[in-house]
Backbone as JSON Lines, residues from 0, in Angstrom:
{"i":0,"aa":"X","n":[-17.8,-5.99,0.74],"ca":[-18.43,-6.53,1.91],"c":[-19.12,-7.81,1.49]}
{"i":1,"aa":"X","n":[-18.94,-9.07,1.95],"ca":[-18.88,-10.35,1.52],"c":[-21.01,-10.49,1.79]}
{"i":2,"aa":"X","n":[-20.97,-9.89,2.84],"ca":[-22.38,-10.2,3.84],"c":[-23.47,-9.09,2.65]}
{"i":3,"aa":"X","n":[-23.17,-7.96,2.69],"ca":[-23.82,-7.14,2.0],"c":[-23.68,-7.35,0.01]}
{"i":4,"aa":"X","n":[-22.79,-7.53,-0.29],"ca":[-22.36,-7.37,-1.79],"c":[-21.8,-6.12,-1.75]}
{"i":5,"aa":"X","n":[-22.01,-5.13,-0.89],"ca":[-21.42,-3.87,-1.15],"c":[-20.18,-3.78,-1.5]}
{"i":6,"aa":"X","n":[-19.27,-2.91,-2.7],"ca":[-18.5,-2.33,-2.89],"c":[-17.48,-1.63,-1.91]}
{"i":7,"aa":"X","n":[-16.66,-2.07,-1.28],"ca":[-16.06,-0.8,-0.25],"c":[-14.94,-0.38,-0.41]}
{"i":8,"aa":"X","n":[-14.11,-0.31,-1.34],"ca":[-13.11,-0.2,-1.75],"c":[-11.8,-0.93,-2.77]}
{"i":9,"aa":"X","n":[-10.82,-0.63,-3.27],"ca":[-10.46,-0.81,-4.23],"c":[-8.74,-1.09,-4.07]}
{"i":10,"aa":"X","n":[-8.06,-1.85,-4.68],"ca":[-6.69,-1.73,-4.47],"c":[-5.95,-1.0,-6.14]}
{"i":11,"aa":"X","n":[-5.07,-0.42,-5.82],"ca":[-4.2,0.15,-7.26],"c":[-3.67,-1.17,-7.5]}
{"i":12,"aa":"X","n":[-3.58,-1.59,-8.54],"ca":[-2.47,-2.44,-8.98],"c":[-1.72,-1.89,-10.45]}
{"i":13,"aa":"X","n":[-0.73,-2.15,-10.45],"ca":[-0.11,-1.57,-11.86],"c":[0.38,-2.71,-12.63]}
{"i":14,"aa":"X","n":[0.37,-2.58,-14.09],"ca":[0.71,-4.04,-15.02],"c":[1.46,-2.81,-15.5]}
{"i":15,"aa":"X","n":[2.21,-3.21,-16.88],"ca":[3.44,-2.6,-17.65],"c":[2.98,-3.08,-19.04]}
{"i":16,"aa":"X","n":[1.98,-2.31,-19.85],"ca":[1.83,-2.33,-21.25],"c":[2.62,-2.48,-22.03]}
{"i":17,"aa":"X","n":[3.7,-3.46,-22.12],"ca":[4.43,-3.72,-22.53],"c":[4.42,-3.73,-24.78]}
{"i":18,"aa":"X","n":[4.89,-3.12,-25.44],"ca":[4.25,-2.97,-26.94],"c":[4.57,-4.45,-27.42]}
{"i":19,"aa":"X","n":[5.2,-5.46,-27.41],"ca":[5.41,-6.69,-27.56],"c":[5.1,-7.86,-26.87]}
{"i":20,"aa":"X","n":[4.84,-7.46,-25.91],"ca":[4.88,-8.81,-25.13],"c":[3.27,-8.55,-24.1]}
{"i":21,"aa":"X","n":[2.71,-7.6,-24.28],"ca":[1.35,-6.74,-23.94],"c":[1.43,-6.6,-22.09]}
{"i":22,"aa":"X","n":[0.25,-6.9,-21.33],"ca":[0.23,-6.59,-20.15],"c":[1.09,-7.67,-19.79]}
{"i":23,"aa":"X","n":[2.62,-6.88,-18.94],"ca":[3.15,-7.35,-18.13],"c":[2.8,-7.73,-16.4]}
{"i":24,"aa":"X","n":[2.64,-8.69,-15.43],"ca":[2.89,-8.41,-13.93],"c":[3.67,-7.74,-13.71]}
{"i":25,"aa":"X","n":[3.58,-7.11,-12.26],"ca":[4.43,-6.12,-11.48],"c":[5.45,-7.13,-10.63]}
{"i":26,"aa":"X","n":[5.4,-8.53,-10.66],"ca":[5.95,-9.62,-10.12],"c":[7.28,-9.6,-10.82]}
{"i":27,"aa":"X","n":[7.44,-9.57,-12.48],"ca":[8.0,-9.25,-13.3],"c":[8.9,-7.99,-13.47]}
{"i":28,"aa":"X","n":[8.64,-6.97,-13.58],"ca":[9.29,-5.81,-13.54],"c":[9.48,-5.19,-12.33]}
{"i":29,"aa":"X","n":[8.74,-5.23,-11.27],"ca":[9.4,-4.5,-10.21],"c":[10.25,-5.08,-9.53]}
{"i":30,"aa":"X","n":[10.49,-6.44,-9.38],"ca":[11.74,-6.68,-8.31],"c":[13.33,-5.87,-9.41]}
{"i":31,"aa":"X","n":[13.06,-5.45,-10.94],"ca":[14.48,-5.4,-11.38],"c":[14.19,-3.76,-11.25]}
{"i":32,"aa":"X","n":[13.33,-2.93,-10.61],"ca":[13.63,-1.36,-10.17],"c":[14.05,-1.05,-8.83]}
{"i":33,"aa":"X","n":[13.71,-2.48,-7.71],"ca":[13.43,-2.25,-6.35],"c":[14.76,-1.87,-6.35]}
{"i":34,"aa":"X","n":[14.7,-0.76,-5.25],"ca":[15.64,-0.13,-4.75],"c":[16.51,1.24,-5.59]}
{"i":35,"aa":"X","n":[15.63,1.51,-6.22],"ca":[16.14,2.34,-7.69],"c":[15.23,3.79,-7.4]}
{"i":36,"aa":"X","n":[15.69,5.09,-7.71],"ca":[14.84,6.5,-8.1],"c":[13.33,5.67,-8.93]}
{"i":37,"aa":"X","n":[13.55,5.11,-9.55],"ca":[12.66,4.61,-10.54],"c":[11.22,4.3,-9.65]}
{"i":38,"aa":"X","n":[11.85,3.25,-8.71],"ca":[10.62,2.8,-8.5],"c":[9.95,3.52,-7.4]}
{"i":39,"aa":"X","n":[10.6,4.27,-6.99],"ca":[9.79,5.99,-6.21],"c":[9.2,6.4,-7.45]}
{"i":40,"aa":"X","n":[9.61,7.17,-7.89],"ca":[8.98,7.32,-9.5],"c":[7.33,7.06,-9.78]}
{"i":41,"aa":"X","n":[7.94,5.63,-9.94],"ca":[6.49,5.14,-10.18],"c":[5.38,4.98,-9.34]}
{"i":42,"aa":"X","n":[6.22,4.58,-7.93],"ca":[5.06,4.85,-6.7],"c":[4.49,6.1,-6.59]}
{"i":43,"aa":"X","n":[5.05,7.42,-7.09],"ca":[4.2,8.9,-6.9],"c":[3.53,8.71,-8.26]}
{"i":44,"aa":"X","n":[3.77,8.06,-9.57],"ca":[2.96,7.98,-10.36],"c":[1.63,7.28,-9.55]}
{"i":45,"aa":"X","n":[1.95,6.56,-9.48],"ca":[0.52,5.0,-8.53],"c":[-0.06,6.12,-7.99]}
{"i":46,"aa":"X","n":[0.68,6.63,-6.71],"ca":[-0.11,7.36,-5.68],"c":[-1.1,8.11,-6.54]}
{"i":47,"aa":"X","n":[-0.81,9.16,-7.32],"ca":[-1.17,10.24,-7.75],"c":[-2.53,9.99,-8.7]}
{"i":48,"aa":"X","n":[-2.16,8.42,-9.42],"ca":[-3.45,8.27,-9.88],"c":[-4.59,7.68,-9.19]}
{"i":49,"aa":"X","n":[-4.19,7.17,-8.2],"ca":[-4.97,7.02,-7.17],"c":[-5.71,7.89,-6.58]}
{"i":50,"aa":"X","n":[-5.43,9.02,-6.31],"ca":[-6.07,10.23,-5.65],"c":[-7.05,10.49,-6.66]}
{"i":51,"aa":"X","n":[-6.4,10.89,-8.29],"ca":[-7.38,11.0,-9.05],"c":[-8.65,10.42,-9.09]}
{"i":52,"aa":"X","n":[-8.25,8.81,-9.45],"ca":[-9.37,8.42,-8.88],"c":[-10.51,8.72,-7.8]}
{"i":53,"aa":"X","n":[-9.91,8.63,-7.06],"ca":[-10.56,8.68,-6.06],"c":[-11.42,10.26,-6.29]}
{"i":54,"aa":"X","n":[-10.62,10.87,-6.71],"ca":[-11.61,12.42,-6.58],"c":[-12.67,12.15,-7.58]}
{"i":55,"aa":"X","n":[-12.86,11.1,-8.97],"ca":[-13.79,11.22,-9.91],"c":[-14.62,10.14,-9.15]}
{"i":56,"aa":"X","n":[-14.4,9.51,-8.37],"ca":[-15.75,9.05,-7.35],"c":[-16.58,10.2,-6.43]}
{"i":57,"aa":"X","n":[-15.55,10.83,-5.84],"ca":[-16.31,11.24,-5.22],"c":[-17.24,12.61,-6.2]}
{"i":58,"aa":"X","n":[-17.07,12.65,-6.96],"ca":[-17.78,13.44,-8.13],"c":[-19.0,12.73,-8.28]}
{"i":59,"aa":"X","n":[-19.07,11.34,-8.72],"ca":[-20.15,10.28,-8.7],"c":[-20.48,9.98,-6.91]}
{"i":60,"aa":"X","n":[-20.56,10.57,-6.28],"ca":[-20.86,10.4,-4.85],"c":[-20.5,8.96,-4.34]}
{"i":61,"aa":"X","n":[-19.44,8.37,-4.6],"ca":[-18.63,7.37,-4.32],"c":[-17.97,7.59,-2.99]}
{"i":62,"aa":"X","n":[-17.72,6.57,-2.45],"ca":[-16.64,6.9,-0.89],"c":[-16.17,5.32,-0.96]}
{"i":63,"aa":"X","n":[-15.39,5.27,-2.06],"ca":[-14.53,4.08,-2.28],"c":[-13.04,4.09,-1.83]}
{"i":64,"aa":"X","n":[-13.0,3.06,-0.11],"ca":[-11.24,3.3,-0.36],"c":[-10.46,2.87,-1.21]}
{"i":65,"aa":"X","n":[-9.22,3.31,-1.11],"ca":[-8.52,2.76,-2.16],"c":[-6.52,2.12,-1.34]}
{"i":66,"aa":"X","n":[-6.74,1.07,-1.7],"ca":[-5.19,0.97,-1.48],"c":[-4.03,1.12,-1.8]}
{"i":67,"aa":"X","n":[-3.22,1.23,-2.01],"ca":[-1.95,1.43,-3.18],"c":[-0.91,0.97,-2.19]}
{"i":68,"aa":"X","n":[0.43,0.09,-2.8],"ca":[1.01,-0.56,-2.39],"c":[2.72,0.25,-2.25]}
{"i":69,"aa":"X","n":[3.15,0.18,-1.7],"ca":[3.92,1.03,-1.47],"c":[5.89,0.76,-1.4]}
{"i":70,"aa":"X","n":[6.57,0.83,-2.08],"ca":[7.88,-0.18,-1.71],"c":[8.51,0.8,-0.58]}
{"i":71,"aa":"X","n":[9.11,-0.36,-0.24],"ca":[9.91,0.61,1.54],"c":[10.61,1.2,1.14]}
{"i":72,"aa":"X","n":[11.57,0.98,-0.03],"ca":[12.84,1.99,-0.82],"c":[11.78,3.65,-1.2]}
{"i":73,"aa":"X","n":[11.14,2.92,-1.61],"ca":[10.13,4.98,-1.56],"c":[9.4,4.97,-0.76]}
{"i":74,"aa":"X","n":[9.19,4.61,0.48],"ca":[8.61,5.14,1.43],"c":[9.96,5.49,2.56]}
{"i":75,"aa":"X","n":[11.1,5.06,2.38],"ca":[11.94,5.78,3.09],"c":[12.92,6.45,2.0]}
{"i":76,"aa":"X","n":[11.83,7.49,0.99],"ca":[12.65,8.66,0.66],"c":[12.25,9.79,1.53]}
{"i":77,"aa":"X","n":[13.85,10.48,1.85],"ca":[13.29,11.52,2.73],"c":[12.35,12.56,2.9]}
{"i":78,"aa":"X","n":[11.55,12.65,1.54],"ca":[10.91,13.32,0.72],"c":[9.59,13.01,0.7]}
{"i":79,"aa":"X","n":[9.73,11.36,1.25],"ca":[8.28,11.03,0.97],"c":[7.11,11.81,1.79]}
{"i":80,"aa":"X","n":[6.95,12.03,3.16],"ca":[5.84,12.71,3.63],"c":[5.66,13.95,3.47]}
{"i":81,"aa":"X","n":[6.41,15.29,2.62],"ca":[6.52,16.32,2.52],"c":[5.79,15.92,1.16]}
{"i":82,"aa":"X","n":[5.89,15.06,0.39],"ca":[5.34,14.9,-1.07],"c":[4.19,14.3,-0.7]}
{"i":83,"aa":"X","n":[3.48,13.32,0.13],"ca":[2.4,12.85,0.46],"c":[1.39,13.77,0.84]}
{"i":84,"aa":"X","n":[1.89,14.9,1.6],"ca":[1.25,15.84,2.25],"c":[0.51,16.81,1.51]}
{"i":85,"aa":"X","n":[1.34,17.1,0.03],"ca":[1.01,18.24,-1.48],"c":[-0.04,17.3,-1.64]}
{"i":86,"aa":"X","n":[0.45,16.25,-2.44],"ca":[-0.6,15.32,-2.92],"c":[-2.45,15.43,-2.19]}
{"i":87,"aa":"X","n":[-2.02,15.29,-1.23],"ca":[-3.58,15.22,-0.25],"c":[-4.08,16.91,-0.62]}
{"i":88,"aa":"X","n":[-2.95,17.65,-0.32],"ca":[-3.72,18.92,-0.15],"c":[-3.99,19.18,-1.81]}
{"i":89,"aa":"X","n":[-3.4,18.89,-2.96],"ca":[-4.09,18.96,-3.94],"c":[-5.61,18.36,-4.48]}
{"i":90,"aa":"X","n":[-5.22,17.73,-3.51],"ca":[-7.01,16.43,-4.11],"c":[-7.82,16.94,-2.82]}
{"i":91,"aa":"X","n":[-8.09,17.87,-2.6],"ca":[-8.47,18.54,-1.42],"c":[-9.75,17.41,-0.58]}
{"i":92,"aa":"X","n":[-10.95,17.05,-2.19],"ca":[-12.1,16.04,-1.67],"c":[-11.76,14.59,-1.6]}
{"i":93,"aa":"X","n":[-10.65,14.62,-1.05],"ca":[-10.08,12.91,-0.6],"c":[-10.09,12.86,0.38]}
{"i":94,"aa":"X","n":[-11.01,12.17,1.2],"ca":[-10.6,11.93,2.31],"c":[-9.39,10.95,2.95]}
{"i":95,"aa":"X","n":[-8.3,11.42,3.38],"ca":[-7.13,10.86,3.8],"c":[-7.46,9.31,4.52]}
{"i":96,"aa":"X","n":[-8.19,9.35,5.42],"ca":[-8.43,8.2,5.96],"c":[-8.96,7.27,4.82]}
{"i":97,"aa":"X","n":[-9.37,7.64,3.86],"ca":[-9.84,6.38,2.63],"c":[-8.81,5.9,1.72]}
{"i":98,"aa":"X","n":[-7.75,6.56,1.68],"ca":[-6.11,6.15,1.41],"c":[-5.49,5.0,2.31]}
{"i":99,"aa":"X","n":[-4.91,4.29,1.8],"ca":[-4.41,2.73,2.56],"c":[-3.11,2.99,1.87]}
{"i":100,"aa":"X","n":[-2.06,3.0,2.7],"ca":[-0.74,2.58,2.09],"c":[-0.27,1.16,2.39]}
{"i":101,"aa":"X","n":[0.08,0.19,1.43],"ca":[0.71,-1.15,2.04],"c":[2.03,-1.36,1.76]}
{"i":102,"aa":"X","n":[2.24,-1.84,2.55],"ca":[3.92,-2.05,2.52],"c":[3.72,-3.62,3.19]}
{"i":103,"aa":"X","n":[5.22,-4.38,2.44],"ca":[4.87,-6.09,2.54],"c":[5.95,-6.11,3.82]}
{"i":104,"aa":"X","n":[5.68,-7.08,4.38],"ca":[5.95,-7.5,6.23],"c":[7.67,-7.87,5.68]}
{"i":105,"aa":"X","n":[7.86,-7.79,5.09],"ca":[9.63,-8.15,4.96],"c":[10.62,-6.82,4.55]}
{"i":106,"aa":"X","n":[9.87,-6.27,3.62],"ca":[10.09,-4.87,3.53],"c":[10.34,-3.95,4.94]}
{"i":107,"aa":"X","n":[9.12,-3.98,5.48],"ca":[8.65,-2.95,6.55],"c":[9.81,-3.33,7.53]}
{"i":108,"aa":"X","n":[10.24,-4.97,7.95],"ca":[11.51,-5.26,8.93],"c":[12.84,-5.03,8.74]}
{"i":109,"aa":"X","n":[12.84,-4.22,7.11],"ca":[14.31,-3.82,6.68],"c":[14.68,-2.7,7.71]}
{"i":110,"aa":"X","n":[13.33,-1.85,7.68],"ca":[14.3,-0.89,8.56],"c":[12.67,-0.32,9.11]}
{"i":111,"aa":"X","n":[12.87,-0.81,10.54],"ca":[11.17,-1.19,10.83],"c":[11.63,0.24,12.37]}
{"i":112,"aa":"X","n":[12.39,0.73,12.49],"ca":[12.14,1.89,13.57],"c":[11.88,3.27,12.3]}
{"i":113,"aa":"X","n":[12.49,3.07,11.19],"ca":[12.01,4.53,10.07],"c":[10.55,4.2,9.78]}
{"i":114,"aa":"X","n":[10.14,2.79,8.84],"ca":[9.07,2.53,8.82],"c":[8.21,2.95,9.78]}
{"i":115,"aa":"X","n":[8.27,2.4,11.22],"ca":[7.02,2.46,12.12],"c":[6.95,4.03,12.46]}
{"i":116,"aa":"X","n":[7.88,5.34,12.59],"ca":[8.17,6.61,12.72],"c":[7.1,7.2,11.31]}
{"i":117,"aa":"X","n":[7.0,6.17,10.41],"ca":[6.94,7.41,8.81],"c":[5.06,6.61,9.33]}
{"i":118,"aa":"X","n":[4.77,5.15,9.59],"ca":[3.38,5.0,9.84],"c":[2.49,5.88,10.59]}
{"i":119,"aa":"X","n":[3.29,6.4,11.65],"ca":[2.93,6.98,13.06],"c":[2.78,8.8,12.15]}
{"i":120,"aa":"X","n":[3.43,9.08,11.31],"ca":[3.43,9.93,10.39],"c":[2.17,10.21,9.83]}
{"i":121,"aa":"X","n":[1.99,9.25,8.98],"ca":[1.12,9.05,7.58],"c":[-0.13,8.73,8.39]}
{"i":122,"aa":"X","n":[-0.79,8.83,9.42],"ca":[-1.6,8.23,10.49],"c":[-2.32,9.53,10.9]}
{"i":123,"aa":"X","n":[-1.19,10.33,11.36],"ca":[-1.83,11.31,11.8],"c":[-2.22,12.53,10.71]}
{"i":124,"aa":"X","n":[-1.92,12.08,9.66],"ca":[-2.23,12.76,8.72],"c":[-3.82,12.15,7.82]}
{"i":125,"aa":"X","n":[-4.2,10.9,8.45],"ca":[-5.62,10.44,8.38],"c":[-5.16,9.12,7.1]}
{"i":126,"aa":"X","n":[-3.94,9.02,6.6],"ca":[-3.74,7.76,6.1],"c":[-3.79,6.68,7.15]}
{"i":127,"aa":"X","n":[-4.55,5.48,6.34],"ca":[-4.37,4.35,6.87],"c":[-2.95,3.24,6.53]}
{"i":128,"aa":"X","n":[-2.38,2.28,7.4],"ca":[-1.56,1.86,6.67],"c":[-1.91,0.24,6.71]}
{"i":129,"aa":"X","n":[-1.44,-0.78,6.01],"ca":[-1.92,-2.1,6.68],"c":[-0.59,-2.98,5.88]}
{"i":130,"aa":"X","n":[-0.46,-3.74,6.47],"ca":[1.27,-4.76,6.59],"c":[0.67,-5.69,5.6]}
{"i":131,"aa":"X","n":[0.81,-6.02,4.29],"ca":[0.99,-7.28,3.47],"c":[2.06,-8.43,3.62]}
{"i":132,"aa":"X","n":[0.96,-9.22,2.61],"ca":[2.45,-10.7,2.94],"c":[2.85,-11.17,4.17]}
{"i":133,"aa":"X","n":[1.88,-10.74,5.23],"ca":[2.42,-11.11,7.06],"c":[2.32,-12.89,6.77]}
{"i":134,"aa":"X","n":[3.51,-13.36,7.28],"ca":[3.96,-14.63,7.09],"c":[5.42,-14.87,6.0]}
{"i":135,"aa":"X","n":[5.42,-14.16,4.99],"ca":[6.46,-14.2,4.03],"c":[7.76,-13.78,4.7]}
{"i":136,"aa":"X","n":[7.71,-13.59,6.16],"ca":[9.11,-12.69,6.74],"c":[9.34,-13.39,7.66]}
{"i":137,"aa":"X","n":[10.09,-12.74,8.41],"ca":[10.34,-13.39,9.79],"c":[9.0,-13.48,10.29]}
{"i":138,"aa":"X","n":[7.74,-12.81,10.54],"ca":[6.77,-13.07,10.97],"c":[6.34,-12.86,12.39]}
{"i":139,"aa":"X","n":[7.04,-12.22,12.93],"ca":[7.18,-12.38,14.72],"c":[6.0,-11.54,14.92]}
{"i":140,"aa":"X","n":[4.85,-11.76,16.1],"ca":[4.07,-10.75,16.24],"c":[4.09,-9.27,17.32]}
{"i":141,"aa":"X","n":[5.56,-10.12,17.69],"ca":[6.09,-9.04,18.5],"c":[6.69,-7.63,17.45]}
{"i":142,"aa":"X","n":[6.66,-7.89,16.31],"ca":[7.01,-6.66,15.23],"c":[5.81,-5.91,15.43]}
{"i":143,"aa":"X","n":[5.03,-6.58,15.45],"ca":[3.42,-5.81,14.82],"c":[2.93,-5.15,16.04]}
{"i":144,"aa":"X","n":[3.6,-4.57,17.16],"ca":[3.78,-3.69,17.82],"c":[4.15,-2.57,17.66]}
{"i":145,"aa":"X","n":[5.48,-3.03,16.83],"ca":[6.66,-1.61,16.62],"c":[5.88,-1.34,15.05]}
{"i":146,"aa":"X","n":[4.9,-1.72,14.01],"ca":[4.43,-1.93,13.2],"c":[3.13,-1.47,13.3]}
{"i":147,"aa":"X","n":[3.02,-0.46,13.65],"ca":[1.28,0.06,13.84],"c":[0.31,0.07,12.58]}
{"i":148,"aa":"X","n":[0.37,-1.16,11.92],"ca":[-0.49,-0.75,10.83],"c":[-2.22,-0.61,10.92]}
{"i":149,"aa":"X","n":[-2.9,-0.6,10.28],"ca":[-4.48,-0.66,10.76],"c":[-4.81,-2.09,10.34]}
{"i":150,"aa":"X","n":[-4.26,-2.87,9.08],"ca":[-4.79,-3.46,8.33],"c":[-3.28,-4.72,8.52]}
{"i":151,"aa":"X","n":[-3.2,-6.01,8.78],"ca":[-2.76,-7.15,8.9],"c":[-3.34,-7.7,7.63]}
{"i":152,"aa":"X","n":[-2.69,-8.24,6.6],"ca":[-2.78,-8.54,5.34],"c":[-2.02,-9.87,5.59]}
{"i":153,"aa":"X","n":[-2.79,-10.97,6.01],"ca":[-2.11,-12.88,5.97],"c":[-1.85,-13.57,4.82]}
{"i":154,"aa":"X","n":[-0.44,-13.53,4.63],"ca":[-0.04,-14.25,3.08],"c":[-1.11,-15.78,2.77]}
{"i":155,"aa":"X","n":[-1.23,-16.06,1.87],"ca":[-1.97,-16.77,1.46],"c":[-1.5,-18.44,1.87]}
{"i":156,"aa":"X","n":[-0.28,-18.91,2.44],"ca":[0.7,-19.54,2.79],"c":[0.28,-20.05,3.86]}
{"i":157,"aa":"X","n":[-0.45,-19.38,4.58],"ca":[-1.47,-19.35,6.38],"c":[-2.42,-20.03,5.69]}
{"i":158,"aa":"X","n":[-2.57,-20.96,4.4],"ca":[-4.33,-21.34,4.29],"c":[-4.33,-22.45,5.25]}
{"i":159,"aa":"X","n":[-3.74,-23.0,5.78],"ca":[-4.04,-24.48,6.78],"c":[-5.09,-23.81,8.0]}
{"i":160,"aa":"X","n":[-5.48,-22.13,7.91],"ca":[-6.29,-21.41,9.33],"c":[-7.3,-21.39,8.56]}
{"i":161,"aa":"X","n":[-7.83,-22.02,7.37],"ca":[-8.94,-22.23,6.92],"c":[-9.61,-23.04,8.02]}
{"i":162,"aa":"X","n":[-9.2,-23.94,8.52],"ca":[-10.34,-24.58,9.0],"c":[-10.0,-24.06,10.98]}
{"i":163,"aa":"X","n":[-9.53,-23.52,11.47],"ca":[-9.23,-23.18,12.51],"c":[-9.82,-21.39,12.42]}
{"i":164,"aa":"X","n":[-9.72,-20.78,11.82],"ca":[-10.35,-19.15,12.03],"c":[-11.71,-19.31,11.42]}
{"i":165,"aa":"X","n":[-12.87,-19.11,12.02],"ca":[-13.87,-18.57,11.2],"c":[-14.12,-17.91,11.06]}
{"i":166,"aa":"X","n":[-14.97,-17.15,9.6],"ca":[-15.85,-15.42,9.65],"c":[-16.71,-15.48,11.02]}
């Protein structure tokens, strides 16, 4: 919170400890899994340590959300909300609504009637979801209808609304 200093939450990001070449970007290695078992894989890895997290806050009386980023290739495994659903009920003191799934605005238009079906999903199950990279795609705001996310994430590309949007 910019106004307060407060803390309000947190995004997952993952690097690749690479033994030679040390912390890799995910800029780097994930476009050569996208679309692969793999990089589901690693998204229930992400997820999962995420929850963790999140449960050793709320141990420290924390109520930090957290985001984790999500690729559309594993969010349209058929598997995914039956596995989202364990997950929550294992981390029992998570509150679902403090979970953010993101998925990037070019992704989500690959196949944006499963997408917006699995949001409308993950929603009523108290996940939040919010659209990254909006601008990097086609961009239409007529998507972001069929696109129920909570959270509109403006690629950095939009900076010329620096001087046209204010806080």
């Amino acid at each position: 919170n910019m106004r307060t200093g407060a803390v309000i939450g947190a995004e997952a990001l993952i690097r690749w400890r690479h033994p030679d070449r040390g912390l890799i970007s995910p800029g780097e290695f994930l476009p050569l899994i996208e679309g692969s078992d793999l990089v589901a894989r690693i998204g229930d890895w992400v997820l999962e340590s995420a929850l963790t997290q999140m449960t050793a806050w709320h141990a420290q009386e924390l109520d930090l959300a957290i985001s984790v980023n999500i690729a559309a290739y594993h969010l349209q495994q058929e598997d995914f909300l039956p596995r989202l659903r364990a997950k929550l009920a294992a981390y029992g003191d998570v509150r679902p609504d403090r979970l953010e799934l993101e998925v990037v605005e070019s992704a989500a238009l690959e196949g944006i009637a499963q997408i917006s079906r699995l949001i409308e999903e993950c929603r009523m199950l108290g996940v939040q979801f919010s659209l990254d990279d909006f601008g990097t795609g086609y961009s239409s705001l007529t998507y972001l209808r069929r696109l129920p996310a909570s959270v509109l994430k403006i690629d950095q590309t939009f900076c010329w609304l620096q001087g046209v949007i204010r806080p």
